[in-house]
Every structure is written in C-alpha cells, then in structure tokens.
Amino acid sequence: MSILKVARMGHPVLRAKARPLSASDIRSPRIQQLIDDMFETMREYQGIGLAAPQVHASVRLFVAGLAPKSAGEAVDDEDADDRQSVPLMALINPEITPVGREAVEDWEGCLSIPDIRGRVPRAREIVVRAYDRTGKRIEMRVSGFTARVIQHETDHLDGILFFDRMMSFESLTFLDEFGRFWSHREVVEE
Ligand code: ZN
C-alpha cells in the first residue's frame, strides 16, 4: 500500500467529470490497489472521505469512514453523536436521490482545500445506489453526517467542490480562526 499525493484546488482533475467503472474495471488489480491506497491516504491525512479525482484518478469511486470514538472521549455538542461514526465504505458509480426536501447547513472541510472551513447546505437524508468493491450492487438510506459525507464525495466525481454549494461565502474561515471562534469540536476533512 502507499500514500498518494492529494490534488489541491486549482488542479484541473478536480474540475473534470470522472468516468464510470465497469464491472471488470472494479475487479481489476489496478482499481483494487487504488481503493487500498485511498483508504491508507485518507487515514494518513485524517480525512473522513476521499474521492478518486483527489488522488489524480478521474474515475467514479470514493472511500469514506470514521471509526467510532472510544466511550471515554468527551462529547460536548449535540451533533457529536452523529459525527462519531461513519461506516467504512468504498462506493463506485454512486447515484444519490434525496429523501424529502429538507436541507441542513453545517461545516465542511476538504483535503483538496487545506485549512479552510465553510458552511454548506446538504440534503438531510438520501438514498445512495452504488457498487461496492466486489462489484455488488448496494443501496443505503442514510441521514445526517454520513449523508453529508457521501454528498461531498459524490460531488467530487462531477468536478464540484464544496465552495460551489455554499449559499454565501460569509462563513468561510481559516482553520486557526475556526478553532478560535467557531468550534470547540474536532472537524474533519473530506
Ligand atoms: Zn473534498
């Protein structure tokens, strides 16, 4: 396994529409290796999601996941339970359908836009249809933070960055100032 270089905002690969993967692509050693390397890269940079275009591979694939925190760790805001775990997943050719019309705004970061945070509206609940890394068709209904992460990562496959989804740039903040003025909690990058 290896740690991959992460493309930063301005690199054209982040603005390209990524190509779908066929069933035989998914099972190929090259894509299986890419998935392993993406999980390792996500862990290395303490991200909670990483899309293939972020590591210069313009294919419709992302990994995500955050292990639950140990029971002893402090929980100091109402969203914390929701943020404590996102199931480990590698999703291929994901298709998102919002459930209902409710949107919620919350902070996001991105490994391709280092040290910046901003508030982004996302559908509260979605159904996502995709293939897993074995090529099996899967469908999940998810809400809250997991739904946010999946929407952020799927946007990467269409060349969309979280700035594009913001209603206003007023909330944009550097990480230091975020920590000083806006948060007493850990924020993750996607
Ligand atoms: Zn991102």
Tab-separated table of C-alpha atoms and ligand atoms in Angstrom:
chain	number	residue	atom	x	y	z
A	1	MET	CA	0.000	0.000	0.000
A	2	SER	CA	1.105	3.544	-0.489
A	3	ILE	CA	0.139	7.052	0.436
A	4	LEU	CA	-0.980	9.023	-2.608
A	5	LYS	CA	-0.468	12.685	-3.410
A	6	VAL	CA	-3.635	14.739	-2.899
A	7	ALA	CA	-4.579	17.222	-5.656
A	8	ARG	CA	-5.284	20.728	-4.405
A	9	MET	CA	-7.858	23.228	-5.660
A	10	GLY	CA	-6.691	24.611	-8.984
A	11	HIS	CA	-5.644	21.224	-10.374
A	12	PRO	CA	-7.891	20.540	-13.393
A	13	VAL	CA	-8.526	16.920	-12.298
A	14	LEU	CA	-10.734	18.309	-9.504
A	15	ARG	CA	-12.972	20.013	-12.078
A	16	ALA	CA	-13.315	17.128	-14.535
A	17	LYS	CA	-16.288	14.763	-14.706
A	18	ALA	CA	-14.918	11.363	-13.713
A	19	ARG	CA	-15.684	8.267	-15.798
A	20	PRO	CA	-17.761	5.330	-14.537
A	21	LEU	CA	-16.093	1.997	-13.806
A	22	SER	CA	-17.275	-1.233	-15.458
A	23	ALA	CA	-17.725	-4.472	-13.516
A	24	SER	CA	-14.400	-5.748	-14.851
A	25	ASP	CA	-12.676	-2.437	-14.003
A	26	ILE	CA	-13.895	-2.767	-10.421
A	27	ARG	CA	-12.375	-6.235	-10.008
A	28	SER	CA	-9.085	-5.305	-11.698
A	29	PRO	CA	-5.920	-5.340	-9.568
A	30	ARG	CA	-5.326	-1.697	-10.523
A	31	ILE	CA	-8.639	-0.489	-9.041
A	32	GLN	CA	-8.408	-2.793	-6.000
A	33	GLN	CA	-4.944	-1.358	-5.334
A	34	LEU	CA	-6.268	2.183	-5.813
A	35	ILE	CA	-9.001	1.521	-3.217
A	36	ASP	CA	-6.456	0.196	-0.694
A	37	ASP	CA	-4.173	3.169	-1.308
A	38	MET	CA	-7.075	5.611	-0.979
A	39	PHE	CA	-8.035	4.159	2.416
A	40	GLU	CA	-4.426	4.459	3.527
A	41	THR	CA	-4.161	8.034	2.198
A	42	MET	CA	-7.417	9.025	3.922
A	43	ARG	CA	-6.139	7.675	7.232
A	44	GLU	CA	-2.744	9.349	6.809
A	45	TYR	CA	-4.340	12.770	6.361
A	46	GLN	CA	-7.068	12.109	8.929
A	47	GLY	CA	-9.800	12.628	6.373
A	48	ILE	CA	-13.241	11.135	6.609
A	49	GLY	CA	-13.683	10.766	2.871
A	50	LEU	CA	-11.521	10.791	-0.223
A	51	ALA	CA	-12.636	10.706	-3.855
A	52	ALA	CA	-10.502	9.252	-6.660
A	53	PRO	CA	-10.123	12.606	-8.506
A	54	GLN	CA	-8.477	13.946	-5.330
A	55	VAL	CA	-5.648	11.479	-5.946
A	56	HIS	CA	-5.479	12.261	-9.678
A	57	ALA	CA	-7.594	9.273	-10.802
A	58	SER	CA	-10.603	10.515	-12.780
A	59	VAL	CA	-12.918	7.577	-12.043
A	60	ARG	CA	-16.234	7.396	-10.161
A	61	LEU	CA	-15.051	5.972	-6.858
A	62	PHE	CA	-14.690	7.265	-3.318
A	63	VAL	CA	-13.810	5.911	0.090
A	64	ALA	CA	-15.172	7.174	3.399
A	65	GLY	CA	-15.365	6.198	7.017
A	66	LEU	CA	-14.568	7.193	10.527
A	67	ALA	CA	-14.112	4.700	13.322
A	68	PRO	CA	-16.301	5.278	16.375
A	69	LYS	CA	-14.550	7.128	19.171
A	70	SER	CA	-13.866	5.321	22.384
A	71	ALA	CA	-16.536	5.663	25.035
A	72	GLY	CA	-14.299	7.714	27.325
A	73	GLU	CA	-13.957	10.657	24.963
A	74	ALA	CA	-15.851	13.818	25.718
A	75	VAL	CA	-18.995	14.594	23.788
A	76	ASP	CA	-19.639	18.294	24.021
A	77	ASP	CA	-22.210	19.210	21.422
A	78	GLU	CA	-25.469	17.880	20.157
A	79	ASP	CA	-24.074	16.862	16.769
A	80	ALA	CA	-21.295	14.803	18.262
A	81	ASP	CA	-23.183	11.523	18.343
A	82	ASP	CA	-23.926	11.902	14.678
A	83	ARG	CA	-20.264	12.658	13.940
A	84	GLN	CA	-18.857	9.812	15.929
A	85	SER	CA	-19.072	7.239	13.243
A	86	VAL	CA	-19.398	6.933	9.500
A	87	PRO	CA	-19.288	3.341	8.277
A	88	LEU	CA	-16.203	2.383	6.281
A	89	MET	CA	-17.185	2.223	2.641
A	90	ALA	CA	-15.777	2.217	-0.880
A	91	LEU	CA	-18.539	3.271	-3.264
A	92	ILE	CA	-18.311	3.036	-7.045
A	93	ASN	CA	-20.544	4.820	-9.589
A	94	PRO	CA	-22.716	6.276	-6.781
A	95	GLU	CA	-26.130	7.757	-7.584
A	96	ILE	CA	-27.821	9.924	-4.966
A	97	THR	CA	-31.545	10.545	-4.534
A	98	PRO	CA	-32.579	12.988	-1.797
A	99	VAL	CA	-35.350	11.803	0.530
A	100	GLY	CA	-37.711	14.723	1.083
A	101	ARG	CA	-36.707	18.342	0.626
A	102	GLU	CA	-35.087	19.069	3.964
A	103	ALA	CA	-31.604	20.580	3.774
A	104	VAL	CA	-29.280	21.242	6.687
A	105	GLU	CA	-26.282	23.545	6.791
A	106	ASP	CA	-23.102	22.523	8.582
A	107	TRP	CA	-19.339	22.947	8.445
A	108	GLU	CA	-17.256	21.129	5.859
A	109	GLY	CA	-13.598	20.902	5.017
A	110	CYS	CA	-11.794	19.266	2.122
A	111	LEU	CA	-8.340	17.705	1.816
A	112	SER	CA	-8.048	19.462	-1.559
A	113	ILE	CA	-8.757	22.873	0.041
A	114	PRO	CA	-6.476	22.661	3.075
A	115	ASP	CA	-7.103	24.632	6.255
A	116	ILE	CA	-10.391	26.201	5.132
A	117	ARG	CA	-13.860	25.614	6.534
A	118	GLY	CA	-17.258	26.766	5.353
A	119	ARG	CA	-20.929	26.081	5.960
A	120	VAL	CA	-22.595	24.029	3.244
A	121	PRO	CA	-26.270	23.081	2.840
A	122	ARG	CA	-26.891	19.389	2.078
A	123	ALA	CA	-29.914	17.130	1.874
A	124	ARG	CA	-30.565	15.751	5.350
A	125	GLU	CA	-31.450	12.281	4.117
A	126	ILE	CA	-30.544	10.446	0.916
A	127	VAL	CA	-30.725	7.086	-0.760
A	128	VAL	CA	-27.444	6.127	-2.417
A	129	ARG	CA	-27.154	3.363	-5.006
A	130	ALA	CA	-23.678	2.190	-5.946
A	131	TYR	CA	-21.385	-0.793	-6.373
A	132	ASP	CA	-19.133	-1.957	-3.570
A	133	ARG	CA	-15.522	-3.013	-4.173
A	134	THR	CA	-16.547	-6.561	-5.006
A	135	GLY	CA	-18.837	-5.269	-7.768
A	136	LYS	CA	-22.000	-5.996	-5.817
A	137	ARG	CA	-24.920	-3.576	-6.224
A	138	ILE	CA	-25.773	-1.862	-2.935
A	139	GLU	CA	-28.390	0.598	-1.750
A	140	MET	CA	-28.262	2.561	1.507
A	141	ARG	CA	-30.594	5.060	3.109
A	142	VAL	CA	-28.548	7.411	5.281
A	143	SER	CA	-29.016	10.732	7.034
A	144	GLY	CA	-27.093	13.388	8.922
A	145	PHE	CA	-23.328	13.435	8.809
A	146	THR	CA	-22.950	10.214	6.797
A	147	ALA	CA	-25.314	11.637	4.159
A	148	ARG	CA	-23.264	14.854	4.120
A	149	VAL	CA	-20.003	12.989	3.542
A	150	ILE	CA	-21.492	10.921	0.702
A	151	GLN	CA	-22.856	14.061	-0.994
A	152	HIS	CA	-19.490	15.841	-0.662
A	153	GLU	CA	-17.586	12.883	-2.138
A	154	THR	CA	-20.061	12.265	-4.954
A	155	ASP	CA	-19.751	15.945	-5.910
A	156	HIS	CA	-16.006	15.386	-6.399
A	157	LEU	CA	-16.850	12.858	-9.145
A	158	ASP	CA	-18.662	15.620	-11.051
A	159	GLY	CA	-15.948	18.237	-10.595
A	160	ILE	CA	-17.887	20.073	-7.867
A	161	LEU	CA	-16.166	21.472	-4.775
A	162	PHE	CA	-17.918	22.456	-1.549
A	163	PHE	CA	-17.461	26.180	-2.283
A	164	ASP	CA	-19.831	25.698	-5.231
A	165	ARG	CA	-22.592	24.516	-2.880
A	166	MET	CA	-22.336	27.358	-0.345
A	167	MET	CA	-25.250	29.783	-0.167
A	168	SER	CA	-22.869	32.569	0.833
A	169	PHE	CA	-19.114	32.858	1.408
A	170	GLU	CA	-19.631	34.732	4.643
A	171	SER	CA	-18.869	31.662	6.765
A	172	LEU	CA	-15.548	30.858	5.036
A	173	THR	CA	-12.827	30.682	7.646
A	174	PHE	CA	-9.244	29.562	8.032
A	175	LEU	CA	-8.708	26.625	10.342
A	176	ASP	CA	-6.987	28.643	13.100
A	177	GLU	CA	-9.827	31.144	13.220
A	178	PHE	CA	-12.338	28.321	13.026
A	179	GLY	CA	-10.803	26.847	16.156
A	180	ARG	CA	-10.702	30.224	17.917
A	181	PHE	CA	-14.166	31.484	17.083
A	182	TRP	CA	-16.416	28.810	15.682
A	183	SER	CA	-15.723	25.419	17.111
A	184	HIS	CA	-14.870	23.558	20.221
A	185	ARG	CA	-15.010	20.268	18.400
A	186	GLU	CA	-12.889	18.308	16.019
A	187	VAL	CA	-13.680	18.937	12.371
A	188	VAL	CA	-12.851	16.505	9.677
A	189	GLU	CA	-11.760	16.910	6.104
A	190	GLU	CA	-13.243	15.124	3.158
B	1	ZN	ZN	-13.413	17.180	-0.629
